[in-house]
JSON list of C-alpha atoms in Angstrom, two decimals:
[
{"chain": "A", "resi": 334, "resn": "UNK", "atom": "CA", "xyz": [-31.45, 7.28, -33.98]},
{"chain": "A", "resi": 335, "resn": "UNK", "atom": "CA", "xyz": [-27.90, 6.57, -33.96]},
{"chain": "A", "resi": 336, "resn": "UNK", "atom": "CA", "xyz": [-26.89, 10.03, -32.85]},
{"chain": "A", "resi": 337, "resn": "UNK", "atom": "CA", "xyz": [-29.65, 9.87, -29.91]},
{"chain": "A", "resi": 338, "resn": "UNK", "atom": "CA", "xyz": [-28.01, 6.67, -28.79]},
{"chain": "A", "resi": 339, "resn": "UNK", "atom": "CA", "xyz": [-24.65, 8.03, -28.88]},
{"chain": "A", "resi": 340, "resn": "UNK", "atom": "CA", "xyz": [-25.69, 11.02, -26.88]},
{"chain": "A", "resi": 341, "resn": "UNK", "atom": "CA", "xyz": [-27.51, 9.05, -24.18]},
{"chain": "A", "resi": 342, "resn": "UNK", "atom": "CA", "xyz": [-24.32, 6.72, -23.76]},
{"chain": "A", "resi": 343, "resn": "UNK", "atom": "CA", "xyz": [-22.24, 9.78, -23.50]},
{"chain": "A", "resi": 344, "resn": "UNK", "atom": "CA", "xyz": [-24.19, 11.38, -20.91]},
{"chain": "A", "resi": 345, "resn": "UNK", "atom": "CA", "xyz": [-24.31, 8.04, -18.81]},
{"chain": "A", "resi": 346, "resn": "UNK", "atom": "CA", "xyz": [-20.44, 7.58, -19.08]},
{"chain": "A", "resi": 347, "resn": "UNK", "atom": "CA", "xyz": [-19.99, 11.41, -18.12]},
{"chain": "A", "resi": 348, "resn": "UNK", "atom": "CA", "xyz": [-22.13, 10.88, -15.07]},
{"chain": "A", "resi": 349, "resn": "UNK", "atom": "CA", "xyz": [-20.24, 7.89, -13.96]},
{"chain": "A", "resi": 350, "resn": "UNK", "atom": "CA", "xyz": [-16.86, 9.64, -14.34]},
{"chain": "A", "resi": 351, "resn": "UNK", "atom": "CA", "xyz": [-15.71, 10.51, -10.75]},
{"chain": "A", "resi": 352, "resn": "UNK", "atom": "CA", "xyz": [-16.05, 14.43, -10.90]},
{"chain": "A", "resi": 353, "resn": "UNK", "atom": "CA", "xyz": [-19.84, 13.92, -11.60]},
{"chain": "A", "resi": 354, "resn": "UNK", "atom": "CA", "xyz": [-20.49, 12.06, -8.53]},
{"chain": "A", "resi": 355, "resn": "UNK", "atom": "CA", "xyz": [-22.59, 14.14, -6.37]},
{"chain": "A", "resi": 356, "resn": "UNK", "atom": "CA", "xyz": [-23.34, 11.75, -3.26]},
{"chain": "A", "resi": 357, "resn": "UNK", "atom": "CA", "xyz": [-20.02, 10.89, -1.66]},
{"chain": "A", "resi": 358, "resn": "UNK", "atom": "CA", "xyz": [-21.30, 9.45, 1.67]},
{"chain": "A", "resi": 359, "resn": "UNK", "atom": "CA", "xyz": [-19.37, 6.23, 2.35]},
{"chain": "A", "resi": 360, "resn": "UNK", "atom": "CA", "xyz": [-20.85, 2.87, 1.18]},
{"chain": "A", "resi": 361, "resn": "UNK", "atom": "CA", "xyz": [-22.09, 1.32, 4.63]},
{"chain": "A", "resi": 362, "resn": "UNK", "atom": "CA", "xyz": [-21.00, -2.20, 3.28]},
{"chain": "A", "resi": 363, "resn": "UNK", "atom": "CA", "xyz": [-17.47, -1.08, 3.69]},
{"chain": "A", "resi": 364, "resn": "UNK", "atom": "CA", "xyz": [-17.90, -1.17, 7.58]},
{"chain": "A", "resi": 365, "resn": "UNK", "atom": "CA", "xyz": [-18.37, -4.84, 7.50]},
{"chain": "A", "resi": 366, "resn": "UNK", "atom": "CA", "xyz": [-15.26, -5.69, 5.38]},
{"chain": "A", "resi": 367, "resn": "UNK", "atom": "CA", "xyz": [-12.16, -6.56, 7.49]},
{"chain": "A", "resi": 368, "resn": "UNK", "atom": "CA", "xyz": [-8.99, -5.28, 6.24]},
{"chain": "A", "resi": 369, "resn": "UNK", "atom": "CA", "xyz": [-10.21, -2.06, 4.50]},
{"chain": "A", "resi": 370, "resn": "UNK", "atom": "CA", "xyz": [-8.09, 1.08, 5.30]},
{"chain": "A", "resi": 371, "resn": "UNK", "atom": "CA", "xyz": [-9.66, 4.48, 4.56]},
{"chain": "A", "resi": 372, "resn": "UNK", "atom": "CA", "xyz": [-8.32, 7.82, 4.29]},
{"chain": "A", "resi": 373, "resn": "UNK", "atom": "CA", "xyz": [-9.27, 11.34, 3.66]},
{"chain": "A", "resi": 374, "resn": "UNK", "atom": "CA", "xyz": [-6.90, 12.64, 0.85]},
{"chain": "A", "resi": 375, "resn": "UNK", "atom": "CA", "xyz": [-8.02, 16.20, 1.29]},
{"chain": "A", "resi": 376, "resn": "UNK", "atom": "CA", "xyz": [-10.80, 16.04, -1.42]},
{"chain": "A", "resi": 377, "resn": "UNK", "atom": "CA", "xyz": [-12.61, 12.91, -0.22]},
{"chain": "A", "resi": 378, "resn": "UNK", "atom": "CA", "xyz": [-12.27, 9.60, 1.52]},
{"chain": "A", "resi": 379, "resn": "UNK", "atom": "CA", "xyz": [-10.43, 7.02, -0.51]},
{"chain": "A", "resi": 380, "resn": "UNK", "atom": "CA", "xyz": [-9.64, 3.25, -0.15]},
{"chain": "A", "resi": 381, "resn": "UNK", "atom": "CA", "xyz": [-6.01, 3.46, 0.97]},
{"chain": "A", "resi": 382, "resn": "UNK", "atom": "CA", "xyz": [-5.29, -0.23, 1.42]},
{"chain": "A", "resi": 383, "resn": "UNK", "atom": "CA", "xyz": [-6.95, -3.71, 1.61]},
{"chain": "A", "resi": 384, "resn": "UNK", "atom": "CA", "xyz": [-5.52, -6.75, 3.47]},
{"chain": "A", "resi": 385, "resn": "UNK", "atom": "CA", "xyz": [-6.64, -10.18, 3.37]},
{"chain": "A", "resi": 386, "resn": "UNK", "atom": "CA", "xyz": [-5.07, -13.16, 5.21]},
{"chain": "A", "resi": 387, "resn": "UNK", "atom": "CA", "xyz": [-5.58, -16.47, 3.68]},
{"chain": "A", "resi": 388, "resn": "UNK", "atom": "CA", "xyz": [-5.11, -19.58, 6.15]},
{"chain": "A", "resi": 389, "resn": "UNK", "atom": "CA", "xyz": [-2.41, -21.96, 5.10]},
{"chain": "A", "resi": 390, "resn": "UNK", "atom": "CA", "xyz": [1.25, -21.59, 4.04]},
{"chain": "A", "resi": 391, "resn": "UNK", "atom": "CA", "xyz": [2.53, -21.57, 0.30]},
{"chain": "A", "resi": 392, "resn": "UNK", "atom": "CA", "xyz": [5.49, -22.81, -1.48]},
{"chain": "A", "resi": 393, "resn": "UNK", "atom": "CA", "xyz": [7.97, -20.04, -1.74]},
{"chain": "A", "resi": 394, "resn": "UNK", "atom": "CA", "xyz": [9.61, -21.40, -4.59]},
{"chain": "A", "resi": 395, "resn": "UNK", "atom": "CA", "xyz": [6.36, -21.45, -6.64]},
{"chain": "A", "resi": 396, "resn": "UNK", "atom": "CA", "xyz": [5.04, -18.04, -5.25]},
{"chain": "A", "resi": 397, "resn": "UNK", "atom": "CA", "xyz": [6.45, -15.60, -7.88]},
{"chain": "A", "resi": 398, "resn": "UNK", "atom": "CA", "xyz": [5.72, -18.15, -10.70]},
{"chain": "A", "resi": 399, "resn": "UNK", "atom": "CA", "xyz": [2.02, -18.10, -9.58]},
{"chain": "A", "resi": 400, "resn": "UNK", "atom": "CA", "xyz": [1.82, -14.47, -9.08]},
{"chain": "A", "resi": 401, "resn": "UNK", "atom": "CA", "xyz": [2.87, -14.08, -12.73]},
{"chain": "A", "resi": 402, "resn": "UNK", "atom": "CA", "xyz": [0.32, -16.58, -13.81]},
{"chain": "A", "resi": 403, "resn": "UNK", "atom": "CA", "xyz": [-2.58, -14.91, -12.05]},
{"chain": "A", "resi": 404, "resn": "UNK", "atom": "CA", "xyz": [-1.72, -11.13, -12.14]},
{"chain": "A", "resi": 405, "resn": "UNK", "atom": "CA", "xyz": [-1.25, -8.95, -15.34]},
{"chain": "A", "resi": 406, "resn": "UNK", "atom": "CA", "xyz": [0.33, -5.42, -15.78]},
{"chain": "A", "resi": 407, "resn": "UNK", "atom": "CA", "xyz": [-0.24, -4.83, -19.30]},
{"chain": "A", "resi": 408, "resn": "UNK", "atom": "CA", "xyz": [-0.63, -1.32, -20.76]},
{"chain": "A", "resi": 409, "resn": "UNK", "atom": "CA", "xyz": [-4.31, -0.05, -20.46]},
{"chain": "A", "resi": 410, "resn": "UNK", "atom": "CA", "xyz": [-5.92, 2.03, -23.25]},
{"chain": "A", "resi": 411, "resn": "UNK", "atom": "CA", "xyz": [-8.14, 4.73, -22.13]},
{"chain": "A", "resi": 412, "resn": "UNK", "atom": "CA", "xyz": [-10.43, 6.90, -24.21]},
{"chain": "A", "resi": 413, "resn": "UNK", "atom": "CA", "xyz": [-13.11, 9.53, -24.29]},
{"chain": "A", "resi": 414, "resn": "UNK", "atom": "CA", "xyz": [-15.21, 11.29, -26.72]},
{"chain": "A", "resi": 415, "resn": "UNK", "atom": "CA", "xyz": [-14.96, 14.90, -25.16]},
{"chain": "A", "resi": 416, "resn": "UNK", "atom": "CA", "xyz": [-14.25, 16.44, -28.50]},
{"chain": "A", "resi": 417, "resn": "UNK", "atom": "CA", "xyz": [-17.33, 15.08, -30.27]},
{"chain": "A", "resi": 418, "resn": "UNK", "atom": "CA", "xyz": [-19.73, 17.92, -31.36]},
{"chain": "A", "resi": 419, "resn": "UNK", "atom": "CA", "xyz": [-22.92, 18.55, -33.37]},
{"chain": "A", "resi": 420, "resn": "UNK", "atom": "CA", "xyz": [-22.50, 20.72, -36.52]},
{"chain": "A", "resi": 421, "resn": "UNK", "atom": "CA", "xyz": [-23.87, 24.10, -36.05]},
{"chain": "A", "resi": 422, "resn": "UNK", "atom": "CA", "xyz": [-25.26, 24.03, -39.58]},
{"chain": "A", "resi": 423, "resn": "UNK", "atom": "CA", "xyz": [-25.75, 20.50, -40.44]},
{"chain": "A", "resi": 424, "resn": "UNK", "atom": "CA", "xyz": [-27.25, 19.23, -37.19]},
{"chain": "A", "resi": 425, "resn": "UNK", "atom": "CA", "xyz": [-25.16, 16.05, -37.60]},
{"chain": "A", "resi": 426, "resn": "UNK", "atom": "CA", "xyz": [-23.39, 14.61, -34.61]},
{"chain": "A", "resi": 427, "resn": "UNK", "atom": "CA", "xyz": [-19.77, 14.29, -35.02]},
{"chain": "A", "resi": 428, "resn": "UNK", "atom": "CA", "xyz": [-18.43, 11.33, -32.56]},
{"chain": "A", "resi": 429, "resn": "UNK", "atom": "CA", "xyz": [-14.53, 11.87, -32.05]},
{"chain": "A", "resi": 430, "resn": "UNK", "atom": "CA", "xyz": [-12.73, 9.51, -29.91]},
{"chain": "A", "resi": 431, "resn": "UNK", "atom": "CA", "xyz": [-9.46, 10.25, -28.51]},
{"chain": "A", "resi": 432, "resn": "UNK", "atom": "CA", "xyz": [-7.25, 7.75, -26.51]},
{"chain": "A", "resi": 433, "resn": "UNK", "atom": "CA", "xyz": [-4.26, 7.58, -24.44]},
{"chain": "A", "resi": 434, "resn": "UNK", "atom": "CA", "xyz": [-2.22, 4.51, -22.92]},
{"chain": "A", "resi": 435, "resn": "UNK", "atom": "CA", "xyz": [-1.10, 4.11, -19.66]},
{"chain": "A", "resi": 436, "resn": "UNK", "atom": "CA", "xyz": [2.06, 1.99, -19.46]},
{"chain": "A", "resi": 437, "resn": "UNK", "atom": "CA", "xyz": [2.30, -1.22, -17.50]},
{"chain": "A", "resi": 438, "resn": "UNK", "atom": "CA", "xyz": [5.52, -3.20, -16.64]},
{"chain": "A", "resi": 439, "resn": "UNK", "atom": "CA", "xyz": [7.10, -6.11, -15.00]},
{"chain": "A", "resi": 440, "resn": "UNK", "atom": "CA", "xyz": [4.55, -7.76, -12.45]},
{"chain": "A", "resi": 441, "resn": "UNK", "atom": "CA", "xyz": [7.22, -8.83, -9.94]},
{"chain": "A", "resi": 442, "resn": "UNK", "atom": "CA", "xyz": [9.15, -5.82, -8.35]},
{"chain": "A", "resi": 443, "resn": "UNK", "atom": "CA", "xyz": [12.38, -7.60, -7.91]},
{"chain": "A", "resi": 444, "resn": "UNK", "atom": "CA", "xyz": [13.97, -4.69, -6.24]},
{"chain": "A", "resi": 445, "resn": "UNK", "atom": "CA", "xyz": [11.38, -4.33, -3.54]},
{"chain": "A", "resi": 446, "resn": "UNK", "atom": "CA", "xyz": [11.11, -7.98, -2.83]},
{"chain": "A", "resi": 447, "resn": "UNK", "atom": "CA", "xyz": [12.98, -9.79, -0.31]},
{"chain": "A", "resi": 448, "resn": "UNK", "atom": "CA", "xyz": [13.43, -13.12, 1.27]},
{"chain": "A", "resi": 449, "resn": "UNK", "atom": "CA", "xyz": [10.17, -12.53, 3.40]},
{"chain": "A", "resi": 450, "resn": "UNK", "atom": "CA", "xyz": [8.11, -10.54, 1.04]},
{"chain": "A", "resi": 451, "resn": "UNK", "atom": "CA", "xyz": [6.86, -10.78, -2.48]},
{"chain": "A", "resi": 452, "resn": "UNK", "atom": "CA", "xyz": [5.94, -7.26, -4.06]},
{"chain": "A", "resi": 453, "resn": "UNK", "atom": "CA", "xyz": [3.93, -7.16, -7.34]},
{"chain": "A", "resi": 454, "resn": "UNK", "atom": "CA", "xyz": [2.40, -4.42, -9.61]},
{"chain": "A", "resi": 455, "resn": "UNK", "atom": "CA", "xyz": [-0.88, -5.17, -11.38]},
{"chain": "A", "resi": 456, "resn": "UNK", "atom": "CA", "xyz": [-4.16, -4.41, -12.80]},
{"chain": "A", "resi": 457, "resn": "UNK", "atom": "CA", "xyz": [-7.53, -6.02, -12.65]},
{"chain": "A", "resi": 458, "resn": "UNK", "atom": "CA", "xyz": [-10.96, -4.76, -13.71]},
{"chain": "A", "resi": 459, "resn": "UNK", "atom": "CA", "xyz": [-14.59, -5.02, -13.14]},
{"chain": "A", "resi": 460, "resn": "UNK", "atom": "CA", "xyz": [-17.91, -3.69, -14.68]},
{"chain": "A", "resi": 461, "resn": "UNK", "atom": "CA", "xyz": [-20.00, -1.32, -12.90]},
{"chain": "A", "resi": 462, "resn": "UNK", "atom": "CA", "xyz": [-23.87, -1.58, -13.46]},
{"chain": "A", "resi": 463, "resn": "UNK", "atom": "CA", "xyz": [-25.03, 1.77, -14.17]},
{"chain": "A", "resi": 464, "resn": "UNK", "atom": "CA", "xyz": [-28.58, 0.81, -15.09]},
{"chain": "A", "resi": 465, "resn": "UNK", "atom": "CA", "xyz": [-28.74, 1.71, -18.74]},
{"chain": "A", "resi": 466, "resn": "UNK", "atom": "CA", "xyz": [-25.28, -0.04, -19.45]},
{"chain": "A", "resi": 467, "resn": "UNK", "atom": "CA", "xyz": [-22.28, -1.60, -17.72]},
{"chain": "A", "resi": 468, "resn": "UNK", "atom": "CA", "xyz": [-19.23, 0.65, -17.65]},
{"chain": "A", "resi": 469, "resn": "UNK", "atom": "CA", "xyz": [-15.70, -1.06, -17.30]},
{"chain": "A", "resi": 470, "resn": "UNK", "atom": "CA", "xyz": [-13.18, 0.26, -14.79]},
{"chain": "A", "resi": 471, "resn": "UNK", "atom": "CA", "xyz": [-9.47, -0.62, -14.65]},
{"chain": "A", "resi": 472, "resn": "UNK", "atom": "CA", "xyz": [-7.90, -0.79, -11.20]},
{"chain": "A", "resi": 473, "resn": "UNK", "atom": "CA", "xyz": [-4.08, -0.54, -10.64]},
{"chain": "A", "resi": 474, "resn": "UNK", "atom": "CA", "xyz": [-2.38, -1.64, -7.52]},
{"chain": "A", "resi": 475, "resn": "UNK", "atom": "CA", "xyz": [0.72, -2.68, -5.61]},
{"chain": "A", "resi": 476, "resn": "UNK", "atom": "CA", "xyz": [0.65, -5.99, -3.73]},
{"chain": "A", "resi": 477, "resn": "UNK", "atom": "CA", "xyz": [2.70, -7.34, -0.95]},
{"chain": "A", "resi": 478, "resn": "UNK", "atom": "CA", "xyz": [2.67, -10.90, -0.01]},
{"chain": "A", "resi": 479, "resn": "UNK", "atom": "CA", "xyz": [4.21, -12.22, 3.12]},
{"chain": "A", "resi": 480, "resn": "UNK", "atom": "CA", "xyz": [3.78, -14.89, 5.79]},
{"chain": "A", "resi": 481, "resn": "UNK", "atom": "CA", "xyz": [1.58, -14.58, 8.84]},
{"chain": "A", "resi": 482, "resn": "UNK", "atom": "CA", "xyz": [1.44, -16.71, 11.87]},
{"chain": "A", "resi": 483, "resn": "UNK", "atom": "CA", "xyz": [-1.45, -18.89, 10.34]},
{"chain": "A", "resi": 484, "resn": "UNK", "atom": "CA", "xyz": [-0.95, -18.30, 6.48]},
{"chain": "A", "resi": 485, "resn": "UNK", "atom": "CA", "xyz": [-0.23, -15.57, 4.13]},
{"chain": "A", "resi": 486, "resn": "UNK", "atom": "CA", "xyz": [-1.31, -11.88, 4.16]},
{"chain": "A", "resi": 487, "resn": "UNK", "atom": "CA", "xyz": [-2.19, -9.99, 0.93]},
{"chain": "A", "resi": 488, "resn": "UNK", "atom": "CA", "xyz": [-2.04, -6.42, 1.23]},
{"chain": "A", "resi": 489, "resn": "UNK", "atom": "CA", "xyz": [-3.16, -3.96, -1.86]},
{"chain": "A", "resi": 490, "resn": "UNK", "atom": "CA", "xyz": [-1.73, -0.76, -1.72]},
{"chain": "A", "resi": 491, "resn": "UNK", "atom": "CA", "xyz": [-1.55, 2.33, -4.30]},
{"chain": "A", "resi": 492, "resn": "UNK", "atom": "CA", "xyz": [-5.05, 1.51, -5.41]},
{"chain": "A", "resi": 493, "resn": "UNK", "atom": "CA", "xyz": [-6.00, 3.62, -8.41]},
{"chain": "A", "resi": 494, "resn": "UNK", "atom": "CA", "xyz": [-8.81, 3.17, -10.95]},
{"chain": "A", "resi": 495, "resn": "UNK", "atom": "CA", "xyz": [-9.89, 4.82, -14.49]},
{"chain": "A", "resi": 496, "resn": "UNK", "atom": "CA", "xyz": [-12.87, 4.44, -16.52]},
{"chain": "A", "resi": 497, "resn": "UNK", "atom": "CA", "xyz": [-11.90, 2.80, -19.60]},
{"chain": "A", "resi": 498, "resn": "UNK", "atom": "CA", "xyz": [-14.21, 5.18, -21.52]},
{"chain": "A", "resi": 499, "resn": "UNK", "atom": "CA", "xyz": [-15.32, 8.33, -19.88]},
{"chain": "A", "resi": 500, "resn": "UNK", "atom": "CA", "xyz": [-17.81, 9.34, -22.64]},
{"chain": "A", "resi": 501, "resn": "UNK", "atom": "CA", "xyz": [-18.28, 13.31, -23.29]},
{"chain": "A", "resi": 502, "resn": "UNK", "atom": "CA", "xyz": [-15.96, 13.88, -20.26]},
{"chain": "A", "resi": 503, "resn": "UNK", "atom": "CA", "xyz": [-12.24, 14.29, -20.52]},
{"chain": "A", "resi": 504, "resn": "UNK", "atom": "CA", "xyz": [-10.66, 10.94, -19.33]},
{"chain": "A", "resi": 505, "resn": "UNK", "atom": "CA", "xyz": [-8.10, 12.06, -16.89]},
{"chain": "A", "resi": 506, "resn": "UNK", "atom": "CA", "xyz": [-6.83, 8.63, -16.14]},
{"chain": "A", "resi": 507, "resn": "UNK", "atom": "CA", "xyz": [-6.12, 6.79, -12.84]},
{"chain": "A", "resi": 508, "resn": "UNK", "atom": "CA", "xyz": [-7.21, 8.35, -9.38]},
{"chain": "A", "resi": 509, "resn": "UNK", "atom": "CA", "xyz": [-7.74, 6.87, -6.04]},
{"chain": "A", "resi": 510, "resn": "UNK", "atom": "CA", "xyz": [-10.86, 4.97, -5.42]},
{"chain": "A", "resi": 511, "resn": "UNK", "atom": "CA", "xyz": [-13.52, 6.77, -3.54]},
{"chain": "A", "resi": 512, "resn": "UNK", "atom": "CA", "xyz": [-15.54, 5.28, -0.52]},
{"chain": "A", "resi": 513, "resn": "UNK", "atom": "CA", "xyz": [-18.87, 5.94, -1.94]},
{"chain": "A", "resi": 514, "resn": "UNK", "atom": "CA", "xyz": [-20.98, 3.30, -3.69]},
{"chain": "A", "resi": 515, "resn": "UNK", "atom": "CA", "xyz": [-20.81, 5.07, -7.12]},
{"chain": "A", "resi": 516, "resn": "UNK", "atom": "CA", "xyz": [-17.05, 4.82, -7.00]},
{"chain": "A", "resi": 517, "resn": "UNK", "atom": "CA", "xyz": [-17.19, 0.98, -6.90]},
{"chain": "A", "resi": 518, "resn": "UNK", "atom": "CA", "xyz": [-15.05, 0.11, -3.68]},
{"chain": "A", "resi": 519, "resn": "UNK", "atom": "CA", "xyz": [-16.94, -3.16, -3.04]},
{"chain": "A", "resi": 520, "resn": "UNK", "atom": "CA", "xyz": [-16.39, -4.28, -6.73]},
{"chain": "A", "resi": 521, "resn": "UNK", "atom": "CA", "xyz": [-12.52, -3.43, -6.70]},
{"chain": "A", "resi": 522, "resn": "UNK", "atom": "CA", "xyz": [-12.18, -5.26, -3.15]},
{"chain": "A", "resi": 523, "resn": "UNK", "atom": "CA", "xyz": [-14.12, -8.35, -4.62]},
{"chain": "A", "resi": 524, "resn": "UNK", "atom": "CA", "xyz": [-11.52, -8.43, -7.46]},
{"chain": "A", "resi": 525, "resn": "UNK", "atom": "CA", "xyz": [-8.70, -8.30, -4.93]},
{"chain": "A", "resi": 526, "resn": "UNK", "atom": "CA", "xyz": [-10.16, -11.15, -3.01]},
{"chain": "A", "resi": 527, "resn": "UNK", "atom": "CA", "xyz": [-10.31, -13.40, -6.15]},
{"chain": "A", "resi": 528, "resn": "UNK", "atom": "CA", "xyz": [-6.75, -12.50, -7.12]},
{"chain": "A", "resi": 529, "resn": "UNK", "atom": "CA", "xyz": [-5.47, -13.34, -3.67]},
{"chain": "A", "resi": 530, "resn": "UNK", "atom": "CA", "xyz": [-7.46, -16.69, -3.58]},
{"chain": "A", "resi": 531, "resn": "UNK", "atom": "CA", "xyz": [-6.17, -17.75, -7.02]},
{"chain": "A", "resi": 532, "resn": "UNK", "atom": "CA", "xyz": [-2.52, -16.86, -6.13]},
{"chain": "A", "resi": 533, "resn": "UNK", "atom": "CA", "xyz": [-2.78, -18.89, -2.62]},
{"chain": "A", "resi": 534, "resn": "UNK", "atom": "CA", "xyz": [-4.56, -21.90, -4.39]},
{"chain": "A", "resi": 535, "resn": "UNK", "atom": "CA", "xyz": [-1.82, -22.08, -7.08]},
{"chain": "A", "resi": 536, "resn": "UNK", "atom": "CA", "xyz": [1.23, -21.81, -4.62]},
{"chain": "A", "resi": 537, "resn": "UNK", "atom": "CA", "xyz": [-0.27, -23.86, -1.64]},
{"chain": "A", "resi": 538, "resn": "UNK", "atom": "CA", "xyz": [1.85, -26.78, -0.47]}
]
């Protein structure tokens, strides 16, 4: 029973890894979201960047502190069970999990920041509902924050994600987020909205 359960879970995770996705047509919900820039990377359409403007100025002295309170850039552990197998003679299923670590770093990119713009690096995550189970995905991004005429502009770039556990398919780590529904672009953007709102609320005058 346990072996069957592991095989089913592994199959679901495998289907959700990017290479197994068949329908790569754009999620039509993206068309109604302001600030989304899509681009074809030569293989498929990806979310290149996302910008969100929030009305109201912030206290520049508090901004960096608020960013480090809201945004994290910790190491990320990714895993798979691609080396698992069923014994030819015993018929037993041998679950072998391998993992790798994607390094994090400082949240504030001091070298790239200036008096007019704050640049940050971070991660967020969301759970994709695959029907039989929910799959956790980790999203890495760069964030630029600068003043606009009416408030603050938050721009997320270099957006990439990885499935935390890719099941029986080798976990190849972070790659650009596709524009189709199964790639989770809407869920990633929702997390960006939450981060921007929390930072702005924290640093508001």
